[in-house]
């Protein structure tokens, strides 16, 4: 029963929690990726716009002046001052480099006049393109920076106007996107080199992204990389791609998008536990509420099951007691029939004995025995035999009358006579129990229409109950009759231990008894109640613990014009 209740209660709870949890987690993951994609795309556009604007600044400077003009350091100084006044410290210095890689003019804080860039990688790439943005490198100044350059050709001369972009300003721009505790962005070039500040944590994610890029070239991920996302991120990083992967026993949320015409990659990474922290908190909250709810279900199921089992056990015990009382009632019925038979058998020899005693008395009177000296003793003995025989006949007659109590025939009867008869029947038992039975009968009591055997059964049961309630300590049973309105009232009062209020409402229930096992069947008062109600009367009770109990029988009088009794 307990298992069935728990399973039935848990099934909808688990089903609802699972469905709602799955829907919420799926929707939340989609929203997280959508938000991250939008954020990274905007950031990529901001970085591209920054690089494009710096390139436009240098291109405008290269086109505005001739080679001779721009080679004047005063012109470069004014241009640098102008750029710094507008963009702050973004431009570190400016320079003009001829087609031989020699810097012919310089404006800035370093001593780089006549610097030779002929072997620098950035120069060899810039001389081949009209516009060029280099990777981050250390160069002659031994500090990370990158070059923005514009090539100009005029009059058979080729030169390059270049500007150095402050690495700190650029790095601050890139790292301005940060979500949660572990989310950050950085830039890698084609060689897998950082274009922003490296650190140990980013080195870990750099290896991760390089693994993704290697998988993209080989069209399959490295063996140590287990990718959960269904996005085909290994084919080419030509647009923003996002996914979730497991790398080095760590779940990672990542995004990648191209920068600088695909030469750089803007990478964003965040630990999945940080990105989905709200989901994990919701899980904990859901599990907590479910656990509390489940505990409540188990406790209620346990309590309910125990109550049901207790109720079933109680019902089984009552059923066993009912069976025992039915058996006891059957035994009592058999004893009653046996008593009636014995009384009938005893009545015949007693009658013969009484008749013989009378005949012997007649013989003594006819003969001359009266002159004998023992005549008086004979006469006295015969009279005693006759008296005791009549008494035995009376007792057996009353016992037979009570044994035939199933006779339902109604007739006019005087209740006082029946009370007198029942007192005499109960006299021996009351004397043995040290109980005094007294009576207060109304001599003018009218007759009622009732079944004498049934009224006898009711009164005898009440008297016996009263004697049992008093016990061996002694006490008094008072029987009172009176006329009240259209009813005759009979009271049977005792000075016994009384009836507790907790059981008062059940005393007329079948098979309910307060007597010890084997001392009562619990049928007496129930039968009395049924008999009185069938006659149209009522039976009530007043009781106080340790003071006594009084039963009141309200028996209706025949109404005028009513059909004759019987």
XYZ file of C-alpha atoms in Angstrom:
566
model
C 0.000 0.000 0.000
C 2.826 2.372 0.920
C 4.708 1.600 -2.292
C 1.585 2.077 -4.433
C 0.803 5.452 -2.852
C 4.400 6.661 -3.294
C 4.600 5.502 -6.928
C 1.243 7.042 -7.860
C 2.188 10.322 -6.144
C 5.742 10.493 -7.487
C 4.936 9.614 -11.107
C 3.213 12.924 -12.046
C 5.702 14.928 -9.940
C 8.721 13.410 -11.683
C 7.053 13.677 -15.106
C 6.108 17.350 -14.688
C 9.502 18.307 -13.220
C 11.355 16.459 -16.009
C 9.328 17.985 -18.856
C 9.409 21.524 -17.473
C 13.100 21.188 -16.585
C 13.979 19.921 -20.073
C 11.983 22.667 -21.797
C 13.434 25.362 -19.551
C 17.026 24.147 -19.970
C 16.719 23.824 -23.757
C 15.160 27.275 -24.081
C 17.701 28.820 -21.708
C 20.667 27.311 -23.582
C 19.320 28.679 -26.870
C 18.893 32.122 -25.334
C 22.430 32.020 -23.882
C 23.914 31.221 -27.303
C 21.718 33.812 -29.022
C 22.795 36.464 -26.540
C 26.470 35.532 -26.853
C 26.313 35.540 -30.663
C 24.715 38.966 -30.704
C 27.271 40.268 -28.215
C 30.283 38.871 -30.095
C 29.020 40.040 -33.487
C 28.602 43.568 -32.140
C 32.057 43.399 -30.571
C 33.586 42.109 -33.819
C 31.951 44.995 -35.680
C 33.324 47.458 -33.140
C 36.870 46.051 -33.475
C 36.672 46.009 -37.288
C 35.382 49.575 -37.247
C 38.300 50.578 -35.003
C 40.868 49.022 -37.378
C 39.154 50.456 -40.451
C 39.081 53.967 -38.997
C 42.793 53.819 -38.111
C 43.583 52.609 -41.624
C 41.507 55.432 -43.102
C 43.418 57.944 -40.968
C 46.751 56.730 -42.372
C 45.396 56.457 -45.944
C 44.118 60.040 -45.785
C 47.488 61.244 -44.548
C 49.301 59.390 -47.358
C 47.042 60.808 -50.077
C 46.998 64.359 -48.761
C 50.705 64.991 -48.993
C 53.392 64.326 -51.564
C 56.453 62.318 -50.688
C 58.506 65.456 -50.121
C 55.810 66.986 -47.890
C 55.144 63.933 -45.807
C 58.864 63.327 -45.423
C 59.029 66.603 -43.482
C 59.064 65.602 -39.812
C 57.249 68.801 -38.893
C 54.278 67.668 -41.005
C 54.330 64.275 -39.304
C 54.556 65.938 -35.891
C 51.475 68.056 -36.634
C 49.584 65.005 -37.981
C 50.500 62.918 -34.913
C 49.446 65.722 -32.592
C 46.183 66.052 -34.505
C 45.454 62.279 -34.264
C 46.294 62.138 -30.568
C 44.112 65.133 -29.828
C 41.180 63.303 -31.431
C 41.846 59.623 -30.561
C 43.947 59.935 -27.465
C 46.901 57.589 -27.130
C 45.718 55.214 -29.858
C 48.423 56.442 -32.277
C 51.873 56.002 -30.715
C 53.953 57.365 -33.613
C 53.962 57.995 -37.357
C 56.622 57.278 -39.976
C 57.391 57.392 -43.704
C 59.295 54.463 -45.205
C 60.695 54.474 -48.757
C 60.615 51.529 -51.121
C 64.004 50.380 -49.761
C 62.596 49.907 -46.275
C 64.388 52.913 -44.796
C 62.326 55.188 -42.563
C 62.967 58.633 -43.979
C 60.792 60.572 -41.530
C 59.583 59.840 -37.980
C 57.366 61.501 -35.344
C 57.035 59.853 -31.951
C 58.633 59.124 -28.575
C 61.202 56.606 -29.841
C 64.488 57.187 -31.652
C 63.636 55.378 -34.845
C 64.922 57.843 -37.414
C 66.555 56.087 -40.370
C 65.351 52.712 -39.031
C 65.796 49.887 -41.491
C 62.628 47.813 -42.034
C 63.756 46.131 -45.235
C 63.840 42.738 -43.533
C 60.746 43.259 -41.375
C 57.854 40.962 -42.194
C 55.334 43.737 -42.003
C 57.215 45.873 -44.561
C 57.524 43.047 -47.086
C 53.758 42.471 -46.809
C 52.845 46.159 -46.786
C 54.893 47.004 -49.925
C 52.790 44.498 -51.843
C 49.401 45.936 -50.778
C 47.781 49.313 -51.010
C 46.595 49.099 -47.413
C 47.920 46.848 -44.689
C 47.382 46.019 -41.005
C 50.103 43.895 -39.446
C 49.947 41.293 -36.696
C 51.059 42.214 -33.214
C 54.850 41.981 -32.850
C 57.666 43.389 -30.712
C 59.878 44.953 -33.420
C 62.723 47.343 -32.762
C 61.035 48.927 -29.728
C 60.727 45.564 -27.949
C 57.105 46.281 -27.002
C 53.955 44.666 -28.442
C 52.336 46.790 -31.140
C 51.009 46.532 -34.658
C 51.334 48.684 -37.778
C 48.655 50.314 -39.898
C 50.177 51.271 -43.306
C 49.098 52.826 -46.622
C 51.242 52.613 -49.797
C 51.476 55.587 -52.152
C 53.057 55.825 -55.636
C 53.737 59.065 -57.494
C 56.370 60.333 -59.904
C 58.126 56.993 -60.033
C 58.482 56.900 -56.296
C 56.864 54.432 -53.877
C 56.588 55.063 -50.176
C 54.635 53.869 -47.181
C 53.021 55.985 -44.485
C 52.712 53.919 -41.359
C 51.253 54.429 -37.902
C 51.839 52.424 -34.736
C 48.668 51.532 -32.812
C 48.931 51.448 -29.042
C 48.632 47.816 -27.918
C 47.161 48.686 -24.525
C 44.304 50.683 -26.072
C 43.596 47.937 -28.588
C 43.783 45.211 -25.937
C 41.389 47.155 -23.700
C 38.922 47.394 -26.565
C 39.078 43.654 -27.234
C 38.797 42.665 -23.601
C 35.900 45.035 -22.922
C 33.497 42.142 -23.537
C 33.274 40.060 -20.374
C 30.380 37.938 -19.134
C 30.169 36.176 -15.808
C 33.295 35.159 -13.911
C 35.114 33.233 -16.649
C 33.882 34.724 -19.937
C 36.504 36.644 -21.950
C 37.553 37.387 -25.519
C 40.947 37.366 -27.276
C 42.322 37.433 -30.812
C 44.465 34.857 -32.590
C 46.201 35.191 -35.966
C 46.630 32.471 -38.565
C 49.774 31.257 -36.844
C 47.877 30.754 -33.587
C 49.607 33.689 -31.918
C 47.892 35.967 -29.445
C 47.028 39.425 -30.753
C 45.951 40.435 -27.263
C 47.504 39.978 -23.825
C 48.289 36.316 -23.116
C 47.899 34.686 -19.706
C 47.960 31.075 -18.377
C 44.175 30.725 -18.499
C 44.040 31.972 -22.086
C 46.875 29.649 -23.032
C 44.575 26.765 -22.096
C 41.792 28.119 -24.280
C 44.257 28.951 -27.024
C 45.132 25.250 -27.216
C 41.439 24.475 -27.300
C 40.728 26.849 -30.187
C 43.795 25.712 -32.078
C 42.398 22.199 -31.741
C 39.142 23.413 -33.237
C 40.976 25.131 -36.095
C 43.114 22.047 -36.706
C 39.949 19.994 -36.823
C 38.475 22.497 -39.256
C 41.402 21.959 -41.651
C 41.329 18.178 -41.244
C 37.495 18.127 -41.205
C 37.528 16.159 -37.962
C 38.342 17.132 -34.377
C 41.461 16.004 -32.550
C 41.071 12.865 -30.454
C 41.267 14.737 -27.136
C 38.432 17.054 -28.151
C 34.871 15.823 -27.677
C 32.502 18.289 -29.349
C 28.819 18.343 -28.404
C 27.611 21.047 -30.807
C 26.047 20.018 -34.087
C 27.403 23.124 -35.830
C 29.848 22.299 -38.629
C 32.540 24.483 -37.087
C 35.373 22.381 -38.470
C 34.733 23.155 -42.108
C 35.716 26.829 -42.106
C 35.584 29.814 -39.799
C 34.017 32.127 -42.346
C 31.208 33.316 -40.119
C 30.300 33.392 -36.468
C 30.082 29.875 -35.084
C 29.198 28.771 -31.580
C 29.064 25.537 -29.695
C 29.720 23.637 -26.529
C 32.633 21.231 -26.184
C 34.515 19.241 -23.604
C 38.256 19.770 -23.503
C 40.670 18.476 -20.864
C 37.790 17.348 -18.637
C 36.199 20.770 -18.742
C 32.945 21.852 -20.410
C 33.415 25.024 -22.460
C 31.039 27.364 -24.276
C 32.818 29.001 -27.213
C 32.202 31.418 -30.098
C 34.448 32.377 -33.045
C 34.123 35.007 -35.743
C 36.579 36.317 -38.384
C 38.372 39.645 -38.056
C 40.519 41.673 -40.504
C 39.198 39.904 -43.610
C 39.663 36.501 -42.025
C 43.303 36.996 -41.029
C 42.411 37.178 -37.357
C 39.891 35.243 -35.323
C 38.003 36.800 -32.441
C 37.475 33.994 -29.927
C 35.200 34.017 -26.890
C 35.232 31.316 -24.238
C 33.418 30.715 -20.981
C 33.123 27.776 -18.639
C 29.764 26.045 -19.101
C 29.164 26.038 -15.352
C 29.471 29.829 -15.388
C 27.451 30.366 -18.577
C 24.637 28.146 -17.295
C 24.838 29.163 -13.650
C 21.147 30.112 -13.640
C 20.278 26.662 -14.947
C 22.335 25.005 -12.240
C 20.718 27.193 -9.589
C 17.295 26.339 -11.009
C 18.247 22.653 -10.901
C 19.292 22.898 -7.269
C 16.096 24.776 -6.419
C 13.985 22.270 -8.364
C 15.706 19.303 -6.749
C 15.306 20.913 -3.345
C 11.597 21.578 -3.830
C 11.122 18.114 -5.338
C 12.991 16.553 -2.433
C 10.834 18.414 0.086
C 7.703 17.485 -1.872
C 8.884 13.893 -2.151
C 9.617 13.772 1.564
C 6.146 15.153 2.240
C 4.646 12.484 -0.035
C 6.587 9.714 1.714
C 5.626 10.990 5.177
C 1.952 11.388 4.245
C 1.954 7.980 2.540
C 3.556 6.436 5.604
C 1.094 8.108 7.987
C -1.867 7.281 5.766
C -0.736 3.675 5.327
C -0.207 3.228 9.043
C -3.638 4.650 9.738
C -5.179 2.355 7.152
C -3.327 -0.660 8.549
C -4.311 0.351 12.072
C -7.925 0.735 10.959
C -7.826 -2.660 9.246
C -6.282 -4.233 12.339
C -8.950 -2.629 14.508
C -11.666 -3.841 12.154
C -10.209 -7.349 12.219
C -10.126 -7.329 16.013
C -13.717 -6.096 16.167
C -14.677 -8.773 13.671
C -13.026 -11.436 15.825
C -14.765 -10.071 18.928
C -18.042 -9.992 16.992
C -17.590 -13.618 16.015
C -16.803 -14.539 19.613
C -19.884 -12.688 20.855
C -22.082 -14.307 18.210
C -20.782 -17.678 19.358
C -21.389 -16.662 22.981
C -24.888 -15.483 22.098
C -25.539 -18.837 20.457
C -24.314 -20.578 23.586
C -26.589 -18.429 25.738
C -29.520 -19.210 23.480
C -28.730 -22.909 23.830
C -28.446 -22.519 27.598
C -31.792 -20.720 27.627
C -33.431 -23.529 25.694
C -31.758 -26.051 27.991
C -32.932 -24.138 31.064
C -36.473 -24.064 29.697
C -36.369 -27.790 29.089
C -34.968 -28.512 32.546
C -37.548 -26.247 34.158
C -40.305 -28.051 32.288
C -38.965 -31.466 33.366
C -38.560 -30.370 36.982
C -42.039 -28.873 37.052
C -43.744 -32.258 36.490
C -42.233 -34.146 39.489
C -42.629 -31.061 41.672
C -46.330 -30.973 40.799
C -46.679 -34.660 41.633
C -44.825 -34.114 44.906
C -47.166 -31.283 45.882
C -50.226 -33.360 45.035
C -48.927 -36.323 47.047
C -48.229 -34.086 50.013
C -51.828 -32.860 49.841
C -53.162 -36.402 49.650
C -51.091 -37.429 52.672
C -52.534 -34.479 54.572
C -56.021 -35.591 53.730
C -55.234 -39.108 54.974
C -53.907 -37.761 58.240
C -57.100 -35.789 58.685
C -59.372 -38.811 58.044
C -57.609 -41.326 60.314
C -57.012 -41.230 64.000
C -53.479 -40.079 63.609
C -54.296 -36.849 65.333
C -54.200 -38.713 68.659
C -50.619 -39.734 68.014
C -47.875 -37.737 69.671
C -46.069 -37.003 66.350
C -49.169 -35.848 64.551
C -48.211 -32.184 64.736
C -44.737 -32.882 63.381
C -46.230 -34.847 60.492
C -48.627 -32.029 59.769
C -45.869 -29.410 59.943
C -43.559 -31.418 57.630
C -46.302 -31.986 55.055
C -47.146 -28.273 55.115
C -43.447 -27.439 54.604
C -43.263 -29.881 51.695
C -46.372 -28.326 50.162
C -45.021 -24.768 50.669
C -41.584 -25.484 49.186
C -43.131 -27.447 46.341
C -45.398 -24.520 45.481
C -42.320 -22.298 45.600
C -40.455 -24.591 43.204
C -43.467 -24.566 40.855
C -43.542 -20.757 40.976
C -39.797 -20.531 40.199
C -39.969 -22.994 37.306
C -43.096 -21.230 36.004
C -41.296 -17.883 35.968
C -38.220 -19.433 34.331
C -40.408 -20.959 31.625
C -42.172 -17.654 31.173
C -38.836 -15.886 30.669
C -37.487 -18.621 28.353
C -40.513 -18.106 26.104
C -39.717 -14.377 25.696
C -39.986 -14.487 21.912
C -43.761 -14.348 22.226
C -44.623 -10.961 20.631
C -48.335 -10.979 21.416
C -49.577 -7.648 22.777
C -52.098 -7.356 25.603
C -53.154 -5.007 28.361
C -50.889 -5.530 31.311
C -50.025 -3.989 34.650
C -46.337 -3.113 34.783
C -46.246 -3.174 38.600
C -47.173 -6.876 38.666
C -44.355 -7.651 36.247
C -41.896 -5.665 38.364
C -42.930 -7.571 41.507
C -42.413 -10.864 39.690
C -38.963 -9.901 38.364
C -37.824 -8.702 41.803
C -38.660 -12.092 43.230
C -36.743 -13.820 40.394
C -33.668 -11.638 41.039
C -33.900 -11.884 44.824
C -31.451 -14.751 45.223
C -28.802 -13.189 42.935
C -29.100 -9.747 44.543
C -28.749 -11.235 48.016
C -25.624 -13.141 46.942
C -24.166 -9.914 45.437
C -24.968 -7.934 48.633
C -27.325 -5.705 46.677
C -30.599 -4.399 48.075
C -33.428 -4.137 45.540
C -36.077 -1.591 46.536
C -39.237 -0.510 44.739
C -41.370 2.616 44.579
C -44.412 1.692 42.512
C -47.348 3.972 41.751
C -50.466 2.052 42.904
C -52.684 3.964 40.465
C -50.511 3.152 37.451
C -52.664 2.613 34.318
C -52.313 -0.475 32.177
C -50.292 -0.415 28.983
C -50.550 -2.372 25.755
C -47.362 -4.425 25.425
C -45.862 -7.892 25.140
C -45.320 -9.127 28.724
C -42.452 -11.404 27.697
C -40.605 -8.564 25.942
C -41.142 -6.080 28.808
C -39.994 -8.831 31.175
C -36.842 -9.290 29.100
C -36.105 -5.540 29.124
C -36.602 -5.107 32.868
C -34.694 -8.258 33.785
C -31.770 -7.163 31.621
C -31.687 -3.714 33.244
C -31.851 -5.217 36.764
C -29.052 -7.681 36.025
C -26.913 -4.903 34.517
C -27.506 -2.788 37.620
C -26.389 -5.647 39.907
C -23.289 -6.223 37.743
C -22.460 -2.499 37.831
C -22.551 -2.436 41.642
C -20.261 -5.453 42.006
C -19.339 -7.206 45.247
C -18.965 -3.989 47.217
C -22.688 -3.798 47.846
C -25.202 -1.164 46.903
C -28.810 -0.410 46.033
C -31.026 -0.896 43.011
C -34.209 1.195 42.997
C -37.118 0.491 40.658
C -39.664 3.277 40.322
C -42.878 3.450 38.289
C -44.952 6.583 37.655
C -47.463 8.093 35.284
C -46.371 11.094 33.172
C -48.828 12.433 30.612
C -49.536 9.810 27.961
C -46.711 7.525 29.108
C -45.818 5.187 31.935
C -42.250 5.720 33.088
C -40.156 3.050 34.775
C -36.780 3.990 36.281
C -34.077 1.452 37.117
C -31.371 3.203 39.173
C -28.191 1.749 40.685
C -25.317 3.032 42.809
C -22.655 1.397 40.617
C -19.510 2.777 39.012
C -21.378 4.707 36.301
C -20.794 4.968 32.555
C -17.861 7.106 31.223
C -18.933 9.928 28.850
C -16.556 8.570 26.181
C -18.679 5.431 25.732
C -22.107 6.867 26.529
C -22.991 7.272 22.830
C -22.219 3.584 22.093
C -23.998 1.721 24.908
C -26.940 0.794 22.656
C -24.683 -0.398 19.794
C -24.852 -4.144 19.074
C -21.998 -6.154 20.635
C -20.616 -3.147 22.503
C -19.873 -3.909 26.138
C -17.671 -2.590 28.926
C -17.728 -5.908 30.756
C -14.661 -8.189 30.735
C -14.326 -10.807 28.015
C -16.695 -13.695 28.668
C -18.894 -11.634 31.024
C -21.161 -10.048 28.419
C -22.192 -10.251 24.785
C -23.013 -6.583 24.186
C -26.494 -7.527 22.942
C -28.612 -6.813 26.049
C -29.059 -3.040 25.791
C -29.262 -3.214 21.999
C -32.180 -5.694 22.243
C -33.840 -3.577 24.938
C -33.522 -0.484 22.766
C -35.078 -2.288 19.802
C -37.997 -3.640 21.867
C -38.888 -0.263 23.400
C -38.591 1.571 20.044
C -40.813 -1.064 18.387
C -43.513 -0.367 20.986
C -43.338 3.370 20.185
C -41.607 4.216 23.421
C -38.178 5.508 24.320
C -35.255 4.556 26.544
C -32.878 7.167 27.970
C -30.025 7.069 30.450
C -28.402 9.401 32.980
C -25.055 8.456 34.467
C -22.214 9.892 36.509
C -18.906 8.121 37.051
C -18.605 6.647 40.582
C -22.164 7.814 41.452
C -24.434 5.516 39.486
C -26.680 5.097 36.475
C -30.415 5.467 35.876
C -32.270 4.038 32.870
C -35.692 5.522 32.020
C -38.271 3.480 30.115
C -41.017 5.623 28.527
C -43.892 3.283 27.576
C -46.886 4.766 25.674
C -50.466 4.405 26.969
C -53.220 3.191 24.622
C -54.864 6.100 22.801
C -58.600 6.673 22.888
C -60.340 5.100 19.927
C -57.295 2.925 19.253
C -57.805 -0.638 18.040
C -58.189 -2.978 21.064
C -54.872 -4.365 22.328
C -54.017 -7.860 21.133
